[in-house]
Amino acid sequence: MDNEEYFGPQGKNASGFGKGVAVGALSMLLVASLAAVGIWLGVRARSQKPVVSKKEDGSKEAILQEGVEKKAGEIADLIDQYYYEQIDKAALVEGMYAGMVDGLGDPYSAYYTAEEYKSFNESTTGVYYGIGAVLTQNINTKVVTILHVYPGTPAEEAGVKDGDVIVKVGDIEGDSMELSELVTHIKGEEGTTVHLELLRSGEKGHVELDVERRQIEVPTVQQQMLEGNVGLVQISEFSESTPEQFSEAMEELKGQGMESVIIDLRDNPGGVLKSVCTMLDAFLPEGILVYTEDKYGNRSDYKSDAKCMDIPMAVLINGNSASASEIFAGAIKDYNYGTLIGTTSFGKGIVQTIIPMTDGSAVKVTMAKYFTPNGNYIHDVGIAPDIELEYEYQGEDEIYNPMHDNQVLKALEVLMGGE
């Protein structure tokens, strides 16, 4: 995913050693200089040219002021001399890199270790070795919740349920680290097991389960035909494989006589820009799907061609519909192609670029704002539905039944000639 724009709501909080330190520590320079003299701690960084940035008026200023390298070396000396236990050198270095990005104060910019970046790429391609569940993390508390368990996966077979809160993964506290780091402990070698301790609504104690790890090809699209020849297509995220799955789902429903469609984006946290644009292009006429602007005023337009599908549509959204989901919903709304039903979306109107580094690590940095086709900037605002309707499930089925979902029923009413 070299330099691929990624639209996802969950920020990656810096984790490990050195958080907050590396704003004042030129990490790459420090490590290079320490390695050059053959030891890791107890030396001063070499003098290098200052790192500079361009100001709005075209002039340049140093990002890292004079004295930073000297202070970084002093901190390394102090740690080496006084820290009471053996030092995990790799963790300290990675923590400094993460701390530099964390110094931006942007929860969506992040540093990924090589292992974390590999895991991230697996999540966007849709194939990995794990348990088959979508996780979400509260960006402030770090509490991790099971957002969705995919059918036919080890997680479902073991009894993991949507809404479960992860208390522990093995001996690791569920809220003790950033989500991408926790996920590396859930994933693992095929055929091994991971022990999960879960907090479940309605249960007095913790639920403890052993879940086998297997190769998972994430089914991000599920479909079924409802009454009145209305197709229901549920999209859990926008991975690289989602457009192909979506196309197959639509073709299957057309073969069953579909005359209109409900696109369910509730709890969809976002994903890859290219994927959502490919899917929108199938429906919308020639024009802008979304555009971005960076801090220099440079604009990038993402467009659809003239070929488009003419089918009545309703789109379901809620407060967890974010980023790429909001691009989809915003474009449908601006083109008056379909009816948005549910509650106001998450409100993430910024885009990140993933920049791989030579050692396998990567930096994700917020690089632009994005705007809907009509020029709406939805960050911290969200997209309001055309029909505001709080979710209510009107049945007691253990297995979800869309015909007991009041928002699905409202969409059916709209598409079949009601409101």
Coordinates of N, CA, C and O in Angstrom, one line a residue, residues 174-331:
G174 N -6.4 -5.9 28.0 CA -6.9 -5.5 26.7 C -6.8 -4.0 26.5 O -6.8 -3.6 25.3
D175 N -6.7 -3.2 27.5 CA -6.6 -1.7 27.4 C -5.2 -1.2 27.6 O -5.1 0.0 27.9
S176 N -4.2 -2.1 27.6 CA -2.9 -1.7 28.0 C -2.0 -1.2 26.8 O -0.9 -0.7 27.0
M177 N -2.5 -1.3 25.6 CA -1.7 -0.9 24.4 C -2.7 -0.5 23.3 O -3.9 -0.6 23.3
E178 N -2.0 0.0 22.3 CA -2.8 0.5 21.1 C -3.3 -0.7 20.3 O -2.7 -1.8 20.4
L179 N -4.4 -0.6 19.6 CA -5.1 -1.7 19.0 C -4.2 -2.5 18.1 O -4.2 -3.7 18.1
S180 N -3.5 -1.9 17.2 CA -2.7 -2.6 16.2 C -1.6 -3.5 16.9 O -1.3 -4.6 16.4
E181 N -1.1 -3.0 18.1 CA -0.2 -3.8 18.8 C -0.9 -5.0 19.5 O -0.4 -6.2 19.5
L182 N -2.1 -4.8 20.0 CA -2.8 -5.9 20.7 C -3.2 -6.9 19.6 O -3.2 -8.1 19.9
V183 N -3.5 -6.5 18.4 CA -3.9 -7.5 17.4 C -2.8 -8.4 17.0 O -3.0 -9.6 16.7
T184 N -1.5 -8.0 17.2 CA -0.4 -8.9 16.9 C -0.4 -10.0 17.9 O 0.2 -11.1 17.6
H185 N -1.0 -9.9 19.0 CA -1.0 -11.0 20.0 C -2.2 -11.9 19.8 O -2.2 -13.0 20.3
I186 N -3.2 -11.4 19.1 CA -4.4 -12.2 18.8 C -4.1 -13.0 17.5 O -4.4 -14.2 17.5
K187 N -3.5 -12.4 16.5 CA -3.0 -13.2 15.4 C -1.9 -14.1 15.7 O -1.2 -13.9 16.7
G188 N -1.6 -15.0 14.8 CA -0.4 -15.9 15.1 C -0.4 -17.0 14.1 O -1.1 -17.1 13.1
E189 N 0.5 -18.0 14.5 CA 0.7 -19.1 13.6 C -0.6 -20.0 13.5 O -1.3 -20.2 14.4
E190 N -0.9 -20.4 12.3 CA -2.1 -21.2 12.0 C -2.1 -22.5 12.8 O -1.1 -23.2 13.0
G191 N -3.2 -22.8 13.5 CA -3.4 -24.0 14.3 C -3.1 -23.8 15.7 O -3.5 -24.6 16.6
T192 N -2.5 -22.6 16.1 CA -2.3 -22.3 17.5 C -3.6 -21.7 18.1 O -4.5 -21.3 17.3
T193 N -3.6 -21.5 19.4 CA -4.8 -20.9 20.0 C -4.4 -19.7 20.8 O -3.3 -19.5 21.2
V194 N -5.4 -18.8 21.0 CA -5.3 -17.6 21.8 C -6.4 -17.6 22.8 O -7.5 -17.9 22.5
H195 N -6.0 -17.3 24.1 CA -6.9 -17.3 25.2 C -7.5 -15.9 25.4 O -6.7 -14.9 25.6
L196 N -8.8 -15.7 25.3 CA -9.4 -14.4 25.5 C -10.3 -14.4 26.7 O -11.0 -15.4 27.0
E197 N -10.1 -13.3 27.5 CA -11.0 -13.1 28.6 C -11.9 -11.9 28.3 O -11.4 -10.8 27.9
L198 N -13.2 -12.1 28.3 CA -14.1 -11.1 27.7 C -15.1 -10.7 28.8 O -15.5 -11.4 29.7
L199 N -15.6 -9.4 28.6 CA -16.7 -8.9 29.4 C -17.9 -8.8 28.5 O -17.8 -8.2 27.5
R200 N -19.0 -9.5 28.9 CA -20.2 -9.6 28.1 C -21.4 -9.0 28.8 O -21.6 -9.4 30.0
S201 N -22.1 -8.2 28.2 CA -23.4 -7.7 28.7 C -24.3 -8.8 29.1 O -24.5 -9.8 28.4
G202 N -24.8 -8.7 30.4 CA -25.7 -9.7 30.9 C -25.1 -10.9 31.6 O -25.7 -11.7 32.3
E203 N -23.7 -11.0 31.5 CA -23.0 -12.0 32.2 C -22.3 -11.4 33.5 O -21.8 -10.4 33.5
K204 N -22.4 -12.2 34.6 CA -21.9 -11.7 35.9 C -20.4 -11.7 35.9 O -19.7 -10.7 36.3
G205 N -19.8 -12.8 35.5 CA -18.3 -12.9 35.5 C -17.8 -12.7 34.1 O -18.5 -12.4 33.1
H206 N -16.5 -12.9 34.0 CA -15.8 -12.8 32.7 C -16.0 -14.1 31.9 O -16.0 -15.2 32.5
V207 N -16.1 -14.0 30.6 CA -16.2 -15.2 29.7 C -14.8 -15.5 29.2 O -14.1 -14.6 28.7
E208 N -14.4 -16.7 29.4 CA -13.0 -17.1 29.0 C -13.1 -18.1 27.9 O -13.8 -19.2 28.0
L209 N -12.4 -17.9 26.8 CA -12.5 -18.7 25.6 C -11.1 -19.0 25.0 O -10.3 -18.1 25.0
D210 N -10.9 -20.2 24.5 CA -9.7 -20.5 23.7 C -10.1 -20.5 22.2 O -11.0 -21.3 21.9
V211 N -9.5 -19.7 21.4 CA -9.9 -19.5 20.0 C -8.7 -20.0 19.1 O -7.6 -19.5 19.3
E212 N -9.0 -20.9 18.2 CA -8.0 -21.3 17.3 C -7.7 -20.2 16.2 O -8.6 -19.6 15.7
R213 N -6.4 -20.1 15.8 CA -6.0 -19.2 14.7 C -6.1 -20.0 13.4 O -5.5 -21.1 13.3
R214 N -6.7 -19.4 12.4 CA -6.7 -20.0 11.1 C -6.6 -18.9 10.1 O -6.8 -17.8 10.4
Q215 N -6.3 -19.4 8.8 CA -6.3 -18.4 7.8 C -7.7 -17.8 7.6 O -8.7 -18.6 7.4
I216 N -7.8 -16.5 7.6 CA -9.1 -15.8 7.5 C -9.1 -15.0 6.2 O -8.2 -14.1 6.0
E217 N -10.0 -15.2 5.3 CA -10.3 -14.3 4.2 C -11.6 -13.5 4.6 O -12.7 -14.1 4.6
V218 N -11.3 -12.3 4.9 CA -12.4 -11.5 5.5 C -13.6 -11.2 4.6 O -13.4 -10.6 3.5
P219 N -14.8 -11.7 4.9 CA -15.9 -11.4 4.1 C -16.5 -10.1 4.4 O -17.3 -9.9 5.4
T220 N -16.1 -9.0 3.7 CA -16.5 -7.7 4.1 C -17.9 -7.3 3.6 O -18.4 -6.3 3.9
V221 N -18.4 -8.2 2.7 CA -19.8 -8.0 2.1 C -20.6 -9.2 2.4 O -20.2 -10.3 2.1
Q222 N -21.9 -8.9 2.8 CA -22.9 -10.0 3.0 C -24.2 -9.5 2.3 O -24.5 -8.3 2.4
Q223 N -24.9 -10.4 1.7 CA -26.1 -9.9 1.0 C -27.3 -11.0 1.2 O -27.0 -12.1 1.5
Q224 N -28.5 -10.5 1.1 CA -29.7 -11.3 1.1 C -30.8 -10.5 0.5 O -30.8 -9.3 0.4
M225 N -31.8 -11.3 0.0 CA -33.0 -10.7 -0.6 C -34.1 -10.5 0.4 O -34.4 -11.5 1.1
L226 N -34.7 -9.4 0.5 CA -35.8 -9.1 1.4 C -37.1 -9.1 0.6 O -37.1 -9.2 -0.7
E227 N -38.2 -8.9 1.2 CA -39.5 -8.8 0.6 C -39.5 -7.7 -0.4 O -38.8 -6.7 -0.3
G228 N -40.3 -7.8 -1.4 CA -40.5 -6.7 -2.4 C -39.3 -6.6 -3.4 O -39.1 -5.6 -4.0
N229 N -38.5 -7.7 -3.5 CA -37.3 -7.7 -4.4 C -36.4 -6.6 -4.0 O -35.8 -6.0 -4.9
V230 N -36.2 -6.4 -2.7 CA -35.3 -5.4 -2.2 C -34.0 -6.2 -1.7 O -34.1 -7.0 -0.8
G231 N -32.9 -5.9 -2.3 CA -31.6 -6.5 -1.8 C -31.1 -5.7 -0.6 O -31.2 -4.5 -0.5
L232 N -30.5 -6.5 0.3 CA -29.8 -5.9 1.5 C -28.3 -6.3 1.4 O -28.0 -7.5 1.4
V233 N -27.5 -5.3 1.3 CA -26.0 -5.5 1.2 C -25.3 -4.8 2.3 O -25.4 -3.6 2.5
Q234 N -24.7 -5.6 3.2 CA -24.1 -5.2 4.4 C -22.6 -5.1 4.2 O -22.0 -6.1 3.8
I235 N -21.9 -3.9 4.3 CA -20.5 -3.8 4.1 C -19.9 -3.4 5.4 O -20.1 -2.4 6.0
S236 N -19.0 -4.3 5.9 CA -18.4 -4.1 7.2 C -17.2 -3.2 7.2 O -16.9 -2.6 8.2
E237 N -16.5 -3.1 6.1 CA -15.3 -2.3 5.9 C -15.0 -2.2 4.4 O -15.5 -3.0 3.6
F238 N -14.1 -1.3 4.1 CA -13.7 -1.1 2.7 C -12.2 -1.6 2.6 O -11.3 -0.8 2.7
S239 N -12.0 -2.9 2.4 CA -10.7 -3.4 2.2 C -10.4 -3.5 0.7 O -11.3 -3.1 -0.2
E240 N -9.2 -3.9 0.3 CA -8.9 -4.0 -1.1 C -9.7 -5.0 -1.8 O -10.0 -4.9 -3.1
S241 N -10.2 -6.0 -1.1 CA -11.0 -7.1 -1.8 C -12.5 -6.7 -1.8 O -13.3 -7.5 -2.4
T242 N -12.9 -5.7 -1.1 CA -14.4 -5.3 -1.0 C -15.0 -5.1 -2.3 O -16.2 -5.5 -2.6
P243 N -14.5 -4.3 -3.3 CA -15.2 -4.1 -4.5 C -15.5 -5.3 -5.3 O -16.6 -5.4 -5.8
E244 N -14.6 -6.3 -5.3 CA -14.9 -7.6 -6.0 C -16.0 -8.3 -5.3 O -17.0 -8.8 -5.9
Q245 N -16.0 -8.3 -3.9 CA -17.0 -9.0 -3.2 C -18.4 -8.3 -3.4 O -19.4 -8.9 -3.5
F246 N -18.3 -6.9 -3.4 CA -19.5 -6.2 -3.6 C -20.2 -6.4 -5.0 O -21.4 -6.6 -5.1
S247 N -19.3 -6.5 -6.0 CA -19.8 -6.7 -7.4 C -20.4 -8.1 -7.5 O -21.5 -8.3 -8.1
E248 N -19.8 -9.1 -6.8 CA -20.4 -10.4 -6.8 C -21.7 -10.5 -6.1 O -22.7 -11.1 -6.6
A249 N -21.8 -9.7 -5.0 CA -23.1 -9.7 -4.3 C -24.2 -9.0 -5.1 O -25.3 -9.5 -5.1
M250 N -23.9 -7.9 -5.7 CA -24.9 -7.3 -6.6 C -25.4 -8.1 -7.7 O -26.6 -8.2 -8.0
E251 N -24.4 -8.8 -8.4 CA -24.8 -9.7 -9.5 C -25.7 -10.9 -9.0 O -26.6 -11.2 -9.7
E252 N -25.4 -11.4 -7.8 CA -26.2 -12.5 -7.3 C -27.6 -12.0 -7.0 O -28.6 -12.7 -7.3
L253 N -27.7 -10.8 -6.4 CA -29.1 -10.3 -6.1 C -29.8 -9.9 -7.4 O -31.0 -10.1 -7.5
K254 N -29.1 -9.4 -8.4 CA -29.8 -9.1 -9.7 C -30.4 -10.4 -10.3 O -31.5 -10.4 -10.8
G255 N -29.6 -11.5 -10.1 CA -30.0 -12.8 -10.7 C -31.3 -13.3 -9.9 O -32.0 -14.1 -10.5
Q256 N -31.5 -12.8 -8.7 CA -32.7 -13.1 -7.9 C -33.9 -12.2 -8.2 O -34.9 -12.3 -7.5
G257 N -33.6 -11.2 -9.1 CA -34.7 -10.3 -9.4 C -34.7 -9.0 -8.6 O -35.8 -8.3 -8.5
M258 N -33.6 -8.6 -8.0 CA -33.5 -7.3 -7.2 C -34.0 -6.1 -8.1 O -33.5 -5.9 -9.2
E259 N -34.8 -5.3 -7.4 CA -35.3 -4.1 -8.1 C -34.9 -2.8 -7.4 O -34.9 -1.7 -7.9
S260 N -34.5 -3.0 -6.1 CA -33.9 -1.8 -5.3 C -33.0 -2.4 -4.3 O -33.0 -3.6 -4.0
V261 N -32.2 -1.5 -3.6 CA -31.2 -2.1 -2.8 C -31.0 -1.2 -1.5 O -31.1 0.0 -1.6
I262 N -30.7 -1.8 -0.4 CA -30.3 -1.2 0.9 C -28.9 -1.4 1.1 O -28.4 -2.6 1.1
I263 N -28.1 -0.4 1.2 CA -26.6 -0.5 1.5 C -26.5 -0.2 3.0 O -26.7 0.9 3.4
D264 N -26.0 -1.2 3.8 CA -25.9 -1.0 5.2 C -24.4 -0.7 5.6 O -23.6 -1.6 5.5
L265 N -24.2 0.6 6.0 CA -22.9 1.0 6.4 C -22.8 1.3 7.9 O -21.8 1.9 8.3
R266 N -23.7 0.8 8.6 CA -23.7 1.0 10.1 C -22.5 0.2 10.6 O -22.2 -0.9 10.3
D267 N -21.8 0.9 11.5 CA -20.6 0.4 12.2 C -19.4 0.1 11.3 O -18.5 -0.7 11.6
N268 N -19.5 0.6 10.0 CA -18.4 0.4 9.1 C -17.3 1.5 9.4 O -17.6 2.7 9.1
P269 N -16.1 1.1 9.8 CA -15.1 2.1 10.2 C -14.3 2.8 9.1 O -13.5 3.7 9.4
G270 N -14.5 2.4 7.9 CA -13.8 3.0 6.8 C -12.9 2.0 6.1 O -13.2 0.8 6.0
G271 N -11.8 2.5 5.5 CA -10.9 1.6 4.8 C -10.2 2.3 3.7 O -9.7 3.5 3.8
V272 N -10.1 1.7 2.5 CA -9.2 2.2 1.4 C -10.0 3.0 0.5 O -11.1 2.7 0.0
L273 N -9.4 4.2 0.2 CA -10.0 5.2 -0.7 C -10.4 4.6 -2.1 O -11.5 4.8 -2.6
K274 N -9.4 3.9 -2.7 CA -9.7 3.3 -4.0 C -10.9 2.4 -4.0 O -11.6 2.4 -5.0
S275 N -11.1 1.7 -3.0 CA -12.2 0.7 -2.9 C -13.5 1.4 -2.9 O -14.4 1.1 -3.7
V276 N -13.7 2.4 -2.1 CA -15.0 3.1 -2.0 C -15.2 3.8 -3.3 O -16.4 3.9 -3.7
C277 N -14.2 4.4 -3.9 CA -14.4 5.1 -5.2 C -14.8 4.2 -6.3 O -15.7 4.5 -7.1
T278 N -14.2 3.0 -6.3 CA -14.6 2.0 -7.3 C -16.1 1.6 -7.2 O -16.8 1.5 -8.2
M279 N -16.5 1.5 -6.0 CA -17.9 1.1 -5.7 C -18.9 2.2 -6.0 O -20.0 2.0 -6.6
L280 N -18.5 3.4 -5.7 CA -19.4 4.6 -6.0 C -19.5 4.8 -7.5 O -20.6 5.1 -8.1
D281 N -18.4 4.5 -8.2 CA -18.4 4.7 -9.7 C -19.4 3.8 -10.4 O -19.9 4.2 -11.4
A282 N -19.8 2.7 -9.8 CA -20.8 1.8 -10.4 C -22.2 2.5 -10.4 O -23.0 2.1 -11.2
F283 N -22.4 3.4 -9.4 CA -23.8 4.0 -9.3 C -23.9 5.4 -9.8 O -24.9 5.7 -10.4
L284 N -22.9 6.2 -9.7 CA -23.0 7.6 -9.9 C -22.6 8.0 -11.3 O -21.7 7.4 -11.9
P285 N -23.2 9.1 -11.8 CA -22.8 9.6 -13.2 C -21.4 10.2 -13.2 O -20.8 10.4 -12.1
E286 N -21.0 10.7 -14.3 CA -19.7 11.3 -14.4 C -19.6 12.6 -13.5 O -20.5 13.4 -13.5
G287 N -18.5 12.6 -12.8 CA -18.4 13.8 -11.9 C -17.5 13.5 -10.7 O -16.8 12.4 -10.6
I288 N -17.4 14.4 -9.8 CA -16.5 14.2 -8.6 C -17.2 13.3 -7.6 O -18.4 13.4 -7.3
L289 N -16.4 12.4 -7.1 CA -16.9 11.5 -6.0 C -16.4 12.0 -4.6 O -17.2 12.0 -3.6
V290 N -15.2 12.5 -4.6 CA -14.6 13.1 -3.3 C -13.4 13.9 -3.8 O -12.8 13.6 -4.8
Y291 N -13.0 14.9 -3.1 CA -11.7 15.6 -3.4 C -11.0 15.9 -2.1 O -11.7 16.1 -1.0
T292 N -9.7 16.0 -2.2 CA -8.9 16.3 -1.0 C -8.1 17.6 -1.3 O -7.8 18.0 -2.4
E293 N -7.7 18.3 -0.2 CA -6.9 19.5 -0.3 C -5.9 19.4 0.9 O -6.2 19.1 2.0
D294 N -4.6 19.6 0.5 CA -3.5 19.6 1.5 C -3.3 21.0 2.0 O -3.9 22.0 1.6
K295 N -2.3 21.2 2.9 CA -2.1 22.5 3.6 C -1.5 23.5 2.6 O -1.5 24.7 2.9
Y296 N -1.0 23.1 1.4 CA -0.5 24.0 0.5 C -1.6 24.4 -0.5 O -1.4 25.2 -1.5
G297 N -2.8 23.9 -0.4 CA -3.9 24.2 -1.3 C -4.0 23.3 -2.5 O -4.8 23.6 -3.4
N298 N -3.1 22.3 -2.6 CA -3.2 21.4 -3.7 C -4.4 20.5 -3.6 O -4.7 19.9 -2.5
R299 N -5.1 20.4 -4.7 CA -6.4 19.6 -4.7 C -6.2 18.4 -5.6 O -5.7 18.4 -6.6
S300 N -6.8 17.3 -5.1 CA -6.8 16.0 -5.9 C -8.3 15.6 -6.0 O -9.0 15.5 -5.0
D301 N -8.8 15.4 -7.2 CA -10.1 15.0 -7.5 C -10.2 13.5 -7.8 O -9.4 12.9 -8.5
Y302 N -11.2 12.8 -7.2 CA -11.5 11.4 -7.5 C -12.8 11.4 -8.2 O -13.8 11.8 -7.6
K303 N -12.9 10.8 -9.4 CA -14.0 11.0 -10.3 C -14.6 9.7 -10.7 O -14.0 8.6 -10.7
S304 N -15.9 9.7 -11.1 CA -16.6 8.6 -11.7 C -16.7 8.8 -13.2 O -16.7 10.0 -13.6
D305 N -16.9 7.8 -14.0 CA -17.1 7.9 -15.4 C -18.6 8.0 -15.7 O -19.5 8.1 -14.8
A306 N -19.0 8.0 -16.9 CA -20.4 8.3 -17.3 C -21.3 7.1 -17.1 O -22.5 7.2 -17.0
K307 N -20.7 5.9 -17.1 CA -21.5 4.7 -16.9 C -22.0 4.5 -15.5 O -21.2 4.6 -14.6
C308 N -23.2 4.3 -15.3 CA -23.8 4.2 -13.9 C -25.0 3.3 -13.9 O -25.7 3.1 -14.9
M309 N -25.2 2.7 -12.7 CA -26.3 1.8 -12.5 C -27.5 2.7 -12.0 O -27.4 3.6 -11.2
D310 N -28.7 2.4 -12.5 CA -29.9 3.1 -12.1 C -30.8 2.2 -11.3 O -31.5 1.4 -11.8
I311 N -30.6 2.3 -10.0 CA -31.4 1.4 -9.1 C -31.8 2.2 -7.8 O -30.9 2.9 -7.3
P312 N -33.0 2.2 -7.4 CA -33.4 2.9 -6.2 C -32.6 2.4 -5.0 O -32.3 1.2 -4.8
M313 N -32.1 3.3 -4.1 CA -31.2 2.9 -3.0 C -31.5 3.6 -1.7 O -31.9 4.8 -1.7
A314 N -31.4 2.9 -0.6 CA -31.3 3.5 0.7 C -30.0 3.1 1.3 O -29.5 2.0 1.1
V315 N -29.4 4.0 2.1 CA -28.2 3.8 2.8 C -28.3 4.0 4.3 O -28.8 5.0 4.7
L316 N -28.0 3.0 5.1 CA -28.1 3.0 6.5 C -26.8 3.4 7.1 O -25.7 2.9 6.8
I317 N -26.8 4.4 8.0 CA -25.6 4.9 8.7 C -25.9 5.1 10.1 O -27.0 5.3 10.6
N318 N -24.8 5.2 10.9 CA -24.9 5.5 12.4 C -23.6 6.2 12.8 O -22.8 6.5 12.0
G319 N -23.5 6.4 14.1 CA -22.4 7.1 14.6 C -21.0 6.4 14.5 O -20.0 7.1 14.7
N320 N -21.0 5.2 14.1 CA -19.8 4.4 13.9 C -19.5 4.3 12.4 O -18.5 3.6 12.0
S321 N -20.3 4.9 11.5 CA -20.0 4.9 10.1 C -19.0 6.1 9.9 O -19.4 7.2 10.0
A322 N -17.8 5.7 9.4 CA -16.7 6.7 9.4 C -15.9 6.7 8.1 O -15.9 5.7 7.4
S323 N -15.3 7.8 7.9 CA -14.3 8.0 6.8 C -14.8 7.5 5.4 O -15.6 8.1 4.8
A324 N -14.3 6.3 5.0 CA -14.7 5.8 3.7 C -16.3 5.6 3.6 O -16.9 5.8 2.6
S325 N -16.9 5.2 4.7 CA -18.3 5.1 4.8 C -19.0 6.4 4.6 O -20.0 6.5 3.9
E326 N -18.4 7.5 5.1 CA -18.9 8.8 5.0 C -18.7 9.4 3.6 O -19.5 10.1 3.0
I327 N -17.6 8.9 2.9 CA -17.4 9.3 1.5 C -18.5 8.7 0.7 O -19.1 9.4 -0.2
F328 N -18.8 7.4 0.9 CA -19.9 6.8 0.2 C -21.2 7.5 0.5 O -21.9 7.9 -0.5
A329 N -21.6 7.6 1.7 CA -22.9 8.3 2.1 C -22.9 9.7 1.6 O -24.0 10.2 1.1
G330 N -21.8 10.5 1.7 CA -21.8 11.8 1.3 C -22.0 12.0 -0.2 O -22.8 12.9 -0.7
A331 N -21.4 11.1 -1.0 CA -21.6 11.2 -2.5 C -23.0 10.8 -2.9 O -23.6 11.5 -3.7

